[in-house]
């Protein structure tokens, strides 16, 4: 079991599931109960979730862009090594990818759904004005629930034919060329209730929805809260998605966002409540305490990356430590942020990630999907903070891979289309391209901006996007080498790897050596202490000095002596506790 603190260690006996949120574990446990507890069942479950994630990615790309972007996005996901590893490894990364993609799909449907609503909807004020105008005027008006298209405009009678039938106006220039002799000049009256979706201000979207608009907003808000709650029940670091959902509802609805925000928060809390209540009854401590940060940072330790979270964790209450030594929080946060921004691009496709960065600039300039892409950038930043405070989690970073891939593929497809339109117009209409093209046209400006940005920043992409592992030997290999050891209970900096791959009872490395003695007095028997090579390369700090003195040969301090095991085939160092 992973201890919340030494005071609650005895209460966790028999409840090892409290060391990790239950969503993915419950799914895998259900699959094992139905089809057997084998590695193949775990892998197939992860693959099935990944296939669902591919479907959600296709729908998101199709909603925001087009069919070509959806195909490119799916092909990019199935060709990424990181996604394939997540799909076949049986980790919770696939579930987080599915939930994050579904959350952005809900936001995309909510954001772009105003276009369909605006085709036949108007605000209550406009409905009142239209009703009063209809009472004063006997002219027929179109039904309220039927959209008026430009091809079905009823023309007013002319002077020559006052009682003539209405004329169907065809205003499509591709069908009726205005240069023909029999072309009819059509004058569209400006008092018709015609509004095009792209010309409506985004902050007035809800004002133009009639009938079930508010109900749809509450339903979408409830869905966002439910998905964010399930994501937090998969990894606590995924609380970043909940913050993104609340910010999106606020910016999307603005003045009408009070009730949807309340619904989002209530559904999110209701999703987490059963698990948090059970955990509070067992441990005697709720999640709304700073001790919770210690639990999460000690569940999955990454050698060399988040081991500083172990050694630099405060010994007293975290809030009191932060108030007494505010710089200690910065020393804990800055290494985590640096590690996050070094390793984040490795989870994405390097080529597509460059288009995502360029697309962020173009989205703001063109005001196309600017809010949704801003939410993606906000999610990346919030994940950086949560992983820095709560400990490294590659699964949380992988959760945003499909969404980033969709936007990157969309801008890639759009850049390719504009490139063809600018340089090869004959490919579209069969004409011969002119020798002189307007260099400063809008299409050329976009193409030049895109190519210039990629060219200027190309020398720094290897520096920004290359990822050097923090350890030479994978933690799975380290764990497999400990499989044949007779020791059963290990205190280690890679507890998840030893528990999963070596079938050992793994206890996370405590904050200081004295806690080992307290664990012994609490009834927890430890057979050996194992430190991975990544832990041994951590630069020494003041908080590590007790460990360095305790592990130094001939200078054990007050701790009991350990028997070193010399074995060349075993990377790292291991000490056995005396019998």
PDB file of C-alpha atoms in Angstrom, residues 104-365:
ATOM      1  CA  UNK A 104     -13.068  18.698 -26.494  1.00  0.00           C
ATOM      2  CA  UNK A 105     -15.639  17.040 -28.750  1.00  0.00           C
ATOM      3  CA  UNK A 106     -18.408  18.253 -26.439  1.00  0.00           C
ATOM      4  CA  UNK A 107     -16.914  21.743 -26.464  1.00  0.00           C
ATOM      5  CA  UNK A 108     -16.588  21.661 -30.268  1.00  0.00           C
ATOM      6  CA  UNK A 109     -20.215  20.569 -30.690  1.00  0.00           C
ATOM      7  CA  UNK A 110     -21.269  23.274 -28.278  1.00  0.00           C
ATOM      8  CA  UNK A 111     -19.162  25.932 -29.971  1.00  0.00           C
ATOM      9  CA  UNK A 112     -19.984  25.119 -33.580  1.00  0.00           C
ATOM     10  CA  UNK A 113     -23.582  24.113 -32.890  1.00  0.00           C
ATOM     11  CA  UNK A 114     -24.586  27.752 -32.911  1.00  0.00           C
ATOM     12  CA  UNK A 115     -24.300  27.728 -36.718  1.00  0.00           C
ATOM     13  CA  UNK A 116     -27.125  25.214 -37.060  1.00  0.00           C
ATOM     14  CA  UNK A 117     -29.178  26.968 -34.405  1.00  0.00           C
ATOM     15  CA  UNK A 118     -28.795  30.359 -36.057  1.00  0.00           C
ATOM     16  CA  UNK A 119     -30.199  29.169 -39.377  1.00  0.00           C
ATOM     17  CA  UNK A 120     -33.720  29.044 -37.961  1.00  0.00           C
ATOM     18  CA  UNK A 121     -33.532  30.731 -34.591  1.00  0.00           C
ATOM     19  CA  UNK A 122     -33.737  34.222 -33.224  1.00  0.00           C
ATOM     20  CA  UNK A 123     -33.646  35.834 -29.830  1.00  0.00           C
ATOM     21  CA  UNK A 124     -36.854  36.349 -27.813  1.00  0.00           C
ATOM     22  CA  UNK A 125     -36.606  40.079 -28.444  1.00  0.00           C
ATOM     23  CA  UNK A 126     -36.483  39.498 -32.195  1.00  0.00           C
ATOM     24  CA  UNK A 127     -39.440  37.103 -31.976  1.00  0.00           C
ATOM     25  CA  UNK A 128     -41.506  39.779 -30.222  1.00  0.00           C
ATOM     26  CA  UNK A 129     -40.607  42.375 -32.820  1.00  0.00           C
ATOM     27  CA  UNK A 130     -41.386  39.952 -35.650  1.00  0.00           C
ATOM     28  CA  UNK A 131     -44.808  39.162 -34.139  1.00  0.00           C
ATOM     29  CA  UNK A 132     -45.691  42.847 -33.827  1.00  0.00           C
ATOM     30  CA  UNK A 133     -44.596  43.510 -37.399  1.00  0.00           C
ATOM     31  CA  UNK A 134     -46.722  40.603 -38.623  1.00  0.00           C
ATOM     32  CA  UNK A 135     -49.784  42.003 -36.860  1.00  0.00           C
ATOM     33  CA  UNK A 136     -49.352  45.360 -38.564  1.00  0.00           C
ATOM     34  CA  UNK A 137     -48.498  43.986 -42.013  1.00  0.00           C
ATOM     35  CA  UNK A 138     -50.627  41.505 -43.953  1.00  0.00           C
ATOM     36  CA  UNK A 139     -47.717  40.250 -46.029  1.00  0.00           C
ATOM     37  CA  UNK A 140     -46.953  36.563 -45.518  1.00  0.00           C
ATOM     38  CA  UNK A 141     -44.014  35.700 -43.299  1.00  0.00           C
ATOM     39  CA  UNK A 142     -42.085  32.464 -43.251  1.00  0.00           C
ATOM     40  CA  UNK A 143     -42.710  30.039 -40.388  1.00  0.00           C
ATOM     41  CA  UNK A 144     -40.589  30.555 -37.304  1.00  0.00           C
ATOM     42  CA  UNK A 145     -39.049  27.116 -37.366  1.00  0.00           C
ATOM     43  CA  UNK A 146     -38.111  27.117 -41.067  1.00  0.00           C
ATOM     44  CA  UNK A 147     -34.861  28.667 -42.221  1.00  0.00           C
ATOM     45  CA  UNK A 148     -35.000  30.999 -45.219  1.00  0.00           C
ATOM     46  CA  UNK A 149     -32.286  30.148 -47.735  1.00  0.00           C
ATOM     47  CA  UNK A 150     -31.099  32.546 -50.457  1.00  0.00           C
ATOM     48  CA  UNK A 151     -32.465  30.179 -53.145  1.00  0.00           C
ATOM     49  CA  UNK A 152     -36.028  30.464 -51.841  1.00  0.00           C
ATOM     50  CA  UNK A 153     -36.383  34.221 -51.432  1.00  0.00           C
ATOM     51  CA  UNK A 154     -39.853  35.462 -52.367  1.00  0.00           C
ATOM     52  CA  UNK A 155     -39.404  38.516 -54.544  1.00  0.00           C
ATOM     53  CA  UNK A 156     -41.673  41.575 -54.134  1.00  0.00           C
ATOM     54  CA  UNK A 157     -43.923  42.420 -57.095  1.00  0.00           C
ATOM     55  CA  UNK A 158     -42.498  44.794 -59.669  1.00  0.00           C
ATOM     56  CA  UNK A 159     -44.233  47.744 -61.268  1.00  0.00           C
ATOM     57  CA  UNK A 160     -44.901  45.832 -64.492  1.00  0.00           C
ATOM     58  CA  UNK A 161     -46.423  42.811 -62.829  1.00  0.00           C
ATOM     59  CA  UNK A 162     -47.988  43.881 -59.579  1.00  0.00           C
ATOM     60  CA  UNK A 163     -50.058  40.736 -59.176  1.00  0.00           C
ATOM     61  CA  UNK A 164     -47.593  38.293 -60.611  1.00  0.00           C
ATOM     62  CA  UNK A 165     -46.449  35.155 -58.864  1.00  0.00           C
ATOM     63  CA  UNK A 166     -43.302  35.159 -56.699  1.00  0.00           C
ATOM     64  CA  UNK A 167     -40.030  34.618 -58.457  1.00  0.00           C
ATOM     65  CA  UNK A 168     -37.474  32.162 -57.086  1.00  0.00           C
ATOM     66  CA  UNK A 169     -34.198  34.009 -56.902  1.00  0.00           C
ATOM     67  CA  UNK A 170     -31.115  32.017 -57.646  1.00  0.00           C
ATOM     68  CA  UNK A 171     -28.123  33.916 -56.362  1.00  0.00           C
ATOM     69  CA  UNK A 172     -25.472  31.275 -56.884  1.00  0.00           C
ATOM     70  CA  UNK A 173     -22.927  32.828 -59.226  1.00  0.00           C
ATOM     71  CA  UNK A 174     -21.631  29.393 -60.276  1.00  0.00           C
ATOM     72  CA  UNK A 175     -25.064  28.367 -61.603  1.00  0.00           C
ATOM     73  CA  UNK A 176     -26.200  31.651 -63.173  1.00  0.00           C
ATOM     74  CA  UNK A 177     -23.300  33.702 -64.541  1.00  0.00           C
ATOM     75  CA  UNK A 178     -24.041  37.404 -64.296  1.00  0.00           C
ATOM     76  CA  UNK A 179     -22.330  38.022 -67.642  1.00  0.00           C
ATOM     77  CA  UNK A 180     -25.052  36.284 -69.706  1.00  0.00           C
ATOM     78  CA  UNK A 181     -27.566  38.343 -71.619  1.00  0.00           C
ATOM     79  CA  UNK A 182     -30.613  36.832 -69.962  1.00  0.00           C
ATOM     80  CA  UNK A 183     -29.362  37.299 -66.438  1.00  0.00           C
ATOM     81  CA  UNK A 184     -31.925  38.968 -64.219  1.00  0.00           C
ATOM     82  CA  UNK A 185     -30.847  41.614 -61.772  1.00  0.00           C
ATOM     83  CA  UNK A 186     -32.153  40.468 -58.410  1.00  0.00           C
ATOM     84  CA  UNK A 187     -32.606  42.898 -55.574  1.00  0.00           C
ATOM     85  CA  UNK A 188     -32.820  41.265 -52.187  1.00  0.00           C
ATOM     86  CA  UNK A 189     -34.886  43.233 -49.680  1.00  0.00           C
ATOM     87  CA  UNK A 190     -32.918  44.072 -46.589  1.00  0.00           C
ATOM     88  CA  UNK A 191     -35.836  43.618 -44.191  1.00  0.00           C
ATOM     89  CA  UNK A 192     -35.881  39.837 -44.568  1.00  0.00           C
ATOM     90  CA  UNK A 193     -34.865  37.947 -41.385  1.00  0.00           C
ATOM     91  CA  UNK A 194     -31.734  36.426 -42.917  1.00  0.00           C
ATOM     92  CA  UNK A 195     -28.589  35.903 -40.867  1.00  0.00           C
ATOM     93  CA  UNK A 196     -25.521  33.992 -41.842  1.00  0.00           C
ATOM     94  CA  UNK A 197     -23.890  32.043 -38.988  1.00  0.00           C
ATOM     95  CA  UNK A 198     -20.341  33.239 -39.640  1.00  0.00           C
ATOM     96  CA  UNK A 199     -21.402  36.888 -39.334  1.00  0.00           C
ATOM     97  CA  UNK A 200     -22.900  36.594 -35.855  1.00  0.00           C
ATOM     98  CA  UNK A 201     -20.850  37.613 -32.869  1.00  0.00           C
ATOM     99  CA  UNK A 202     -19.673  34.639 -30.849  1.00  0.00           C
ATOM    100  CA  UNK A 203     -20.627  36.109 -27.490  1.00  0.00           C
ATOM    101  CA  UNK A 204     -24.282  36.355 -28.636  1.00  0.00           C
ATOM    102  CA  UNK A 205     -24.533  32.693 -29.588  1.00  0.00           C
ATOM    103  CA  UNK A 206     -26.890  31.740 -26.806  1.00  0.00           C
ATOM    104  CA  UNK A 207     -29.019  34.827 -27.416  1.00  0.00           C
ATOM    105  CA  UNK A 208     -29.918  33.499 -30.861  1.00  0.00           C
ATOM    106  CA  UNK A 209     -30.991  30.051 -29.702  1.00  0.00           C
ATOM    107  CA  UNK A 210     -34.695  29.524 -29.264  1.00  0.00           C
ATOM    108  CA  UNK A 211     -36.591  26.820 -27.426  1.00  0.00           C
ATOM    109  CA  UNK A 212     -34.147  24.136 -26.282  1.00  0.00           C
ATOM    110  CA  UNK A 213     -31.031  26.308 -26.423  1.00  0.00           C
ATOM    111  CA  UNK A 214     -30.735  26.703 -22.662  1.00  0.00           C
ATOM    112  CA  UNK A 215     -31.503  23.018 -22.162  1.00  0.00           C
ATOM    113  CA  UNK A 216     -28.731  22.101 -24.583  1.00  0.00           C
ATOM    114  CA  UNK A 217     -26.331  24.385 -22.714  1.00  0.00           C
ATOM    115  CA  UNK A 218     -27.119  22.702 -19.396  1.00  0.00           C
ATOM    116  CA  UNK A 219     -26.831  19.257 -20.969  1.00  0.00           C
ATOM    117  CA  UNK A 220     -23.467  20.084 -22.515  1.00  0.00           C
ATOM    118  CA  UNK A 221     -22.260  21.542 -19.211  1.00  0.00           C
ATOM    119  CA  UNK A 222     -23.311  18.361 -17.398  1.00  0.00           C
ATOM    120  CA  UNK A 223     -21.473  16.243 -19.961  1.00  0.00           C
ATOM    121  CA  UNK A 224     -18.320  18.309 -19.561  1.00  0.00           C
ATOM    122  CA  UNK A 225     -18.468  17.950 -15.776  1.00  0.00           C
ATOM    123  CA  UNK A 226     -19.026  14.188 -16.010  1.00  0.00           C
ATOM    124  CA  UNK A 227     -16.094  13.672 -18.387  1.00  0.00           C
ATOM    125  CA  UNK A 228     -13.809  15.836 -16.252  1.00  0.00           C
ATOM    126  CA  UNK A 229     -14.831  13.873 -13.151  1.00  0.00           C
ATOM    127  CA  UNK A 230     -14.066  10.536 -14.807  1.00  0.00           C
ATOM    128  CA  UNK A 231     -10.702  11.913 -15.913  1.00  0.00           C
ATOM    129  CA  UNK A 232      -9.879  12.862 -12.314  1.00  0.00           C
ATOM    130  CA  UNK A 233     -10.917   9.374 -11.217  1.00  0.00           C
ATOM    131  CA  UNK A 234      -8.344   8.069 -13.694  1.00  0.00           C
ATOM    132  CA  UNK A 235      -5.500  10.382 -12.682  1.00  0.00           C
ATOM    133  CA  UNK A 236      -5.721  13.131 -10.096  1.00  0.00           C
ATOM    134  CA  UNK A 237      -3.468  15.301 -12.257  1.00  0.00           C
ATOM    135  CA  UNK A 238      -6.287  15.410 -14.834  1.00  0.00           C
ATOM    136  CA  UNK A 239      -8.034  18.059 -12.743  1.00  0.00           C
ATOM    137  CA  UNK A 240      -6.586  20.376 -15.384  1.00  0.00           C
ATOM    138  CA  UNK A 241      -9.383  19.247 -17.717  1.00  0.00           C
ATOM    139  CA  UNK A 242     -11.996  20.371 -15.197  1.00  0.00           C
ATOM    140  CA  UNK A 243     -10.448  23.837 -15.040  1.00  0.00           C
ATOM    141  CA  UNK A 244     -10.406  23.969 -18.841  1.00  0.00           C
ATOM    142  CA  UNK A 245     -14.101  23.045 -18.970  1.00  0.00           C
ATOM    143  CA  UNK A 246     -15.055  25.797 -16.510  1.00  0.00           C
ATOM    144  CA  UNK A 247     -12.992  28.409 -18.356  1.00  0.00           C
ATOM    145  CA  UNK A 248     -14.523  27.370 -21.682  1.00  0.00           C
ATOM    146  CA  UNK A 249     -18.092  27.666 -20.381  1.00  0.00           C
ATOM    147  CA  UNK A 250     -17.272  31.086 -18.943  1.00  0.00           C
ATOM    148  CA  UNK A 251     -15.759  32.467 -22.146  1.00  0.00           C
ATOM    149  CA  UNK A 252     -18.286  30.823 -24.451  1.00  0.00           C
ATOM    150  CA  UNK A 253     -21.477  31.957 -22.718  1.00  0.00           C
ATOM    151  CA  UNK A 254     -20.194  34.971 -20.794  1.00  0.00           C
ATOM    152  CA  UNK A 255     -23.264  36.684 -19.314  1.00  0.00           C
ATOM    153  CA  UNK A 256     -25.330  33.488 -19.496  1.00  0.00           C
ATOM    154  CA  UNK A 257     -22.666  31.238 -17.973  1.00  0.00           C
ATOM    155  CA  UNK A 258     -23.808  31.189 -14.328  1.00  0.00           C
ATOM    156  CA  UNK A 259     -26.131  28.183 -14.441  1.00  0.00           C
ATOM    157  CA  UNK A 260     -24.003  26.100 -16.851  1.00  0.00           C
ATOM    158  CA  UNK A 261     -20.942  26.669 -14.661  1.00  0.00           C
ATOM    159  CA  UNK A 262     -22.913  25.626 -11.594  1.00  0.00           C
ATOM    160  CA  UNK A 263     -24.097  22.475 -13.373  1.00  0.00           C
ATOM    161  CA  UNK A 264     -20.533  21.652 -14.458  1.00  0.00           C
ATOM    162  CA  UNK A 265     -19.187  21.997 -10.920  1.00  0.00           C
ATOM    163  CA  UNK A 266     -22.027  20.010  -9.337  1.00  0.00           C
ATOM    164  CA  UNK A 267     -21.781  17.121 -11.802  1.00  0.00           C
ATOM    165  CA  UNK A 268     -18.007  17.058 -11.393  1.00  0.00           C
ATOM    166  CA  UNK A 269     -18.321  16.940  -7.601  1.00  0.00           C
ATOM    167  CA  UNK A 270     -21.042  14.282  -7.748  1.00  0.00           C
ATOM    168  CA  UNK A 271     -18.824  12.088  -9.929  1.00  0.00           C
ATOM    169  CA  UNK A 272     -15.949  12.251  -7.452  1.00  0.00           C
ATOM    170  CA  UNK A 273     -18.039  12.159  -4.278  1.00  0.00           C
ATOM    171  CA  UNK A 274     -18.490   8.353  -3.829  1.00  0.00           C
ATOM    172  CA  UNK A 275     -14.799   7.589  -4.127  1.00  0.00           C
ATOM    173  CA  UNK A 276     -13.680  10.539  -2.003  1.00  0.00           C
ATOM    174  CA  UNK A 277     -16.205   9.747   0.716  1.00  0.00           C
ATOM    175  CA  UNK A 278     -15.034   6.128   0.892  1.00  0.00           C
ATOM    176  CA  UNK A 279     -11.414   7.217   1.013  1.00  0.00           C
ATOM    177  CA  UNK A 280     -12.110   9.752   3.756  1.00  0.00           C
ATOM    178  CA  UNK A 281     -13.880   7.114   5.877  1.00  0.00           C
ATOM    179  CA  UNK A 282     -10.910   4.743   5.566  1.00  0.00           C
ATOM    180  CA  UNK A 283      -8.053   7.186   6.002  1.00  0.00           C
ATOM    181  CA  UNK A 284      -9.765   9.746   8.195  1.00  0.00           C
ATOM    182  CA  UNK A 285      -8.560  12.508   5.917  1.00  0.00           C
ATOM    183  CA  UNK A 286     -10.309  14.074   2.936  1.00  0.00           C
ATOM    184  CA  UNK A 287      -8.873  15.113  -0.366  1.00  0.00           C
ATOM    185  CA  UNK A 288      -9.242  18.821   0.397  1.00  0.00           C
ATOM    186  CA  UNK A 289      -5.982  18.879   2.380  1.00  0.00           C
ATOM    187  CA  UNK A 290      -2.411  19.559   1.417  1.00  0.00           C
ATOM    188  CA  UNK A 291      -1.450  16.061   2.514  1.00  0.00           C
ATOM    189  CA  UNK A 292      -3.127  14.830  -0.632  1.00  0.00           C
ATOM    190  CA  UNK A 293      -0.266  16.242  -2.643  1.00  0.00           C
ATOM    191  CA  UNK A 294       2.123  13.942  -0.788  1.00  0.00           C
ATOM    192  CA  UNK A 295       0.011  10.901  -1.695  1.00  0.00           C
ATOM    193  CA  UNK A 296      -0.119  11.665  -5.391  1.00  0.00           C
ATOM    194  CA  UNK A 297       3.558  12.568  -5.648  1.00  0.00           C
ATOM    195  CA  UNK A 298       4.469   9.207  -4.111  1.00  0.00           C
ATOM    196  CA  UNK A 299       2.315   6.962  -6.280  1.00  0.00           C
ATOM    197  CA  UNK A 300       4.259   6.928  -9.546  1.00  0.00           C
ATOM    198  CA  UNK A 301       7.833   8.162  -9.233  1.00  0.00           C
ATOM    199  CA  UNK A 302       9.798   8.709 -12.415  1.00  0.00           C
ATOM    200  CA  UNK A 303      13.544   8.031 -12.019  1.00  0.00           C
ATOM    201  CA  UNK A 304      15.578  11.160 -12.464  1.00  0.00           C
ATOM    202  CA  UNK A 305      12.537  13.237 -13.405  1.00  0.00           C
ATOM    203  CA  UNK A 306      10.333  13.455 -10.332  1.00  0.00           C
ATOM    204  CA  UNK A 307      12.587  11.848  -7.739  1.00  0.00           C
ATOM    205  CA  UNK A 308      13.188  15.380  -6.477  1.00  0.00           C
ATOM    206  CA  UNK A 309       9.548  15.352  -5.410  1.00  0.00           C
ATOM    207  CA  UNK A 310      10.467  12.594  -2.977  1.00  0.00           C
ATOM    208  CA  UNK A 311      13.598  14.073  -1.492  1.00  0.00           C
ATOM    209  CA  UNK A 312      12.409  17.683  -1.583  1.00  0.00           C
ATOM    210  CA  UNK A 313       8.992  16.966  -0.077  1.00  0.00           C
ATOM    211  CA  UNK A 314       8.524  18.979   3.146  1.00  0.00           C
ATOM    212  CA  UNK A 315       8.721  17.081   6.404  1.00  0.00           C
ATOM    213  CA  UNK A 316       6.082  19.138   8.181  1.00  0.00           C
ATOM    214  CA  UNK A 317       2.640  20.179   7.008  1.00  0.00           C
ATOM    215  CA  UNK A 318       2.950  21.310   3.375  1.00  0.00           C
ATOM    216  CA  UNK A 319       1.015  24.546   3.941  1.00  0.00           C
ATOM    217  CA  UNK A 320       3.150  25.497   6.918  1.00  0.00           C
ATOM    218  CA  UNK A 321       6.319  24.625   5.046  1.00  0.00           C
ATOM    219  CA  UNK A 322       5.218  26.745   2.089  1.00  0.00           C
ATOM    220  CA  UNK A 323       4.480  29.694   4.383  1.00  0.00           C
ATOM    221  CA  UNK A 324       7.820  29.422   6.164  1.00  0.00           C
ATOM    222  CA  UNK A 325       9.909  28.741   3.088  1.00  0.00           C
ATOM    223  CA  UNK A 326       8.170  30.017  -0.059  1.00  0.00           C
ATOM    224  CA  UNK A 327      11.322  29.498  -2.108  1.00  0.00           C
ATOM    225  CA  UNK A 328      11.113  25.760  -1.407  1.00  0.00           C
ATOM    226  CA  UNK A 329       7.898  25.624  -3.430  1.00  0.00           C
ATOM    227  CA  UNK A 330       9.694  27.294  -6.311  1.00  0.00           C
ATOM    228  CA  UNK A 331      12.595  24.856  -6.083  1.00  0.00           C
ATOM    229  CA  UNK A 332      10.082  22.025  -6.291  1.00  0.00           C
ATOM    230  CA  UNK A 333       8.051  23.597  -9.099  1.00  0.00           C
ATOM    231  CA  UNK A 334      10.785  24.809 -11.445  1.00  0.00           C
ATOM    232  CA  UNK A 335      12.485  21.411 -11.971  1.00  0.00           C
ATOM    233  CA  UNK A 336       9.102  19.865 -12.666  1.00  0.00           C
ATOM    234  CA  UNK A 337       8.236  22.513 -15.261  1.00  0.00           C
ATOM    235  CA  UNK A 338      11.604  22.147 -16.957  1.00  0.00           C
ATOM    236  CA  UNK A 339      11.220  18.383 -17.076  1.00  0.00           C
ATOM    237  CA  UNK A 340       7.679  18.714 -18.452  1.00  0.00           C
ATOM    238  CA  UNK A 341       8.590  21.046 -21.298  1.00  0.00           C
ATOM    239  CA  UNK A 342      11.582  18.874 -22.179  1.00  0.00           C
ATOM    240  CA  UNK A 343       9.596  15.653 -22.391  1.00  0.00           C
ATOM    241  CA  UNK A 344       6.169  16.866 -23.575  1.00  0.00           C
ATOM    242  CA  UNK A 345       7.021  17.112 -27.312  1.00  0.00           C
ATOM    243  CA  UNK A 346       8.318  13.540 -27.247  1.00  0.00           C
ATOM    244  CA  UNK A 347       4.761  12.341 -26.704  1.00  0.00           C
ATOM    245  CA  UNK A 348       3.554  14.124 -29.850  1.00  0.00           C
ATOM    246  CA  UNK A 349       4.513  13.824 -33.481  1.00  0.00           C
ATOM    247  CA  UNK A 350       7.416  16.238 -33.887  1.00  0.00           C
ATOM    248  CA  UNK A 351       6.416  17.372 -37.374  1.00  0.00           C
ATOM    249  CA  UNK A 352       2.753  17.907 -36.499  1.00  0.00           C
ATOM    250  CA  UNK A 353       3.629  19.659 -33.253  1.00  0.00           C
ATOM    251  CA  UNK A 354       5.363  22.368 -35.288  1.00  0.00           C
ATOM    252  CA  UNK A 355       2.161  22.935 -37.264  1.00  0.00           C
ATOM    253  CA  UNK A 356       0.213  23.082 -34.010  1.00  0.00           C
ATOM    254  CA  UNK A 357       2.420  25.911 -32.741  1.00  0.00           C
ATOM    255  CA  UNK A 358       2.077  27.836 -36.007  1.00  0.00           C
ATOM    256  CA  UNK A 359      -1.655  27.140 -36.032  1.00  0.00           C
ATOM    257  CA  UNK A 360      -2.020  28.754 -32.602  1.00  0.00           C
ATOM    258  CA  UNK A 361      -0.841  32.045 -34.092  1.00  0.00           C
ATOM    259  CA  UNK A 362      -2.993  31.711 -37.200  1.00  0.00           C
ATOM    260  CA  UNK A 363      -6.078  30.789 -35.166  1.00  0.00           C
ATOM    261  CA  UNK A 364      -5.892  34.044 -33.231  1.00  0.00           C
ATOM    262  CA  UNK A 365      -5.221  36.043 -36.405  1.00  0.00           C
TER     263      UNK A 365
END
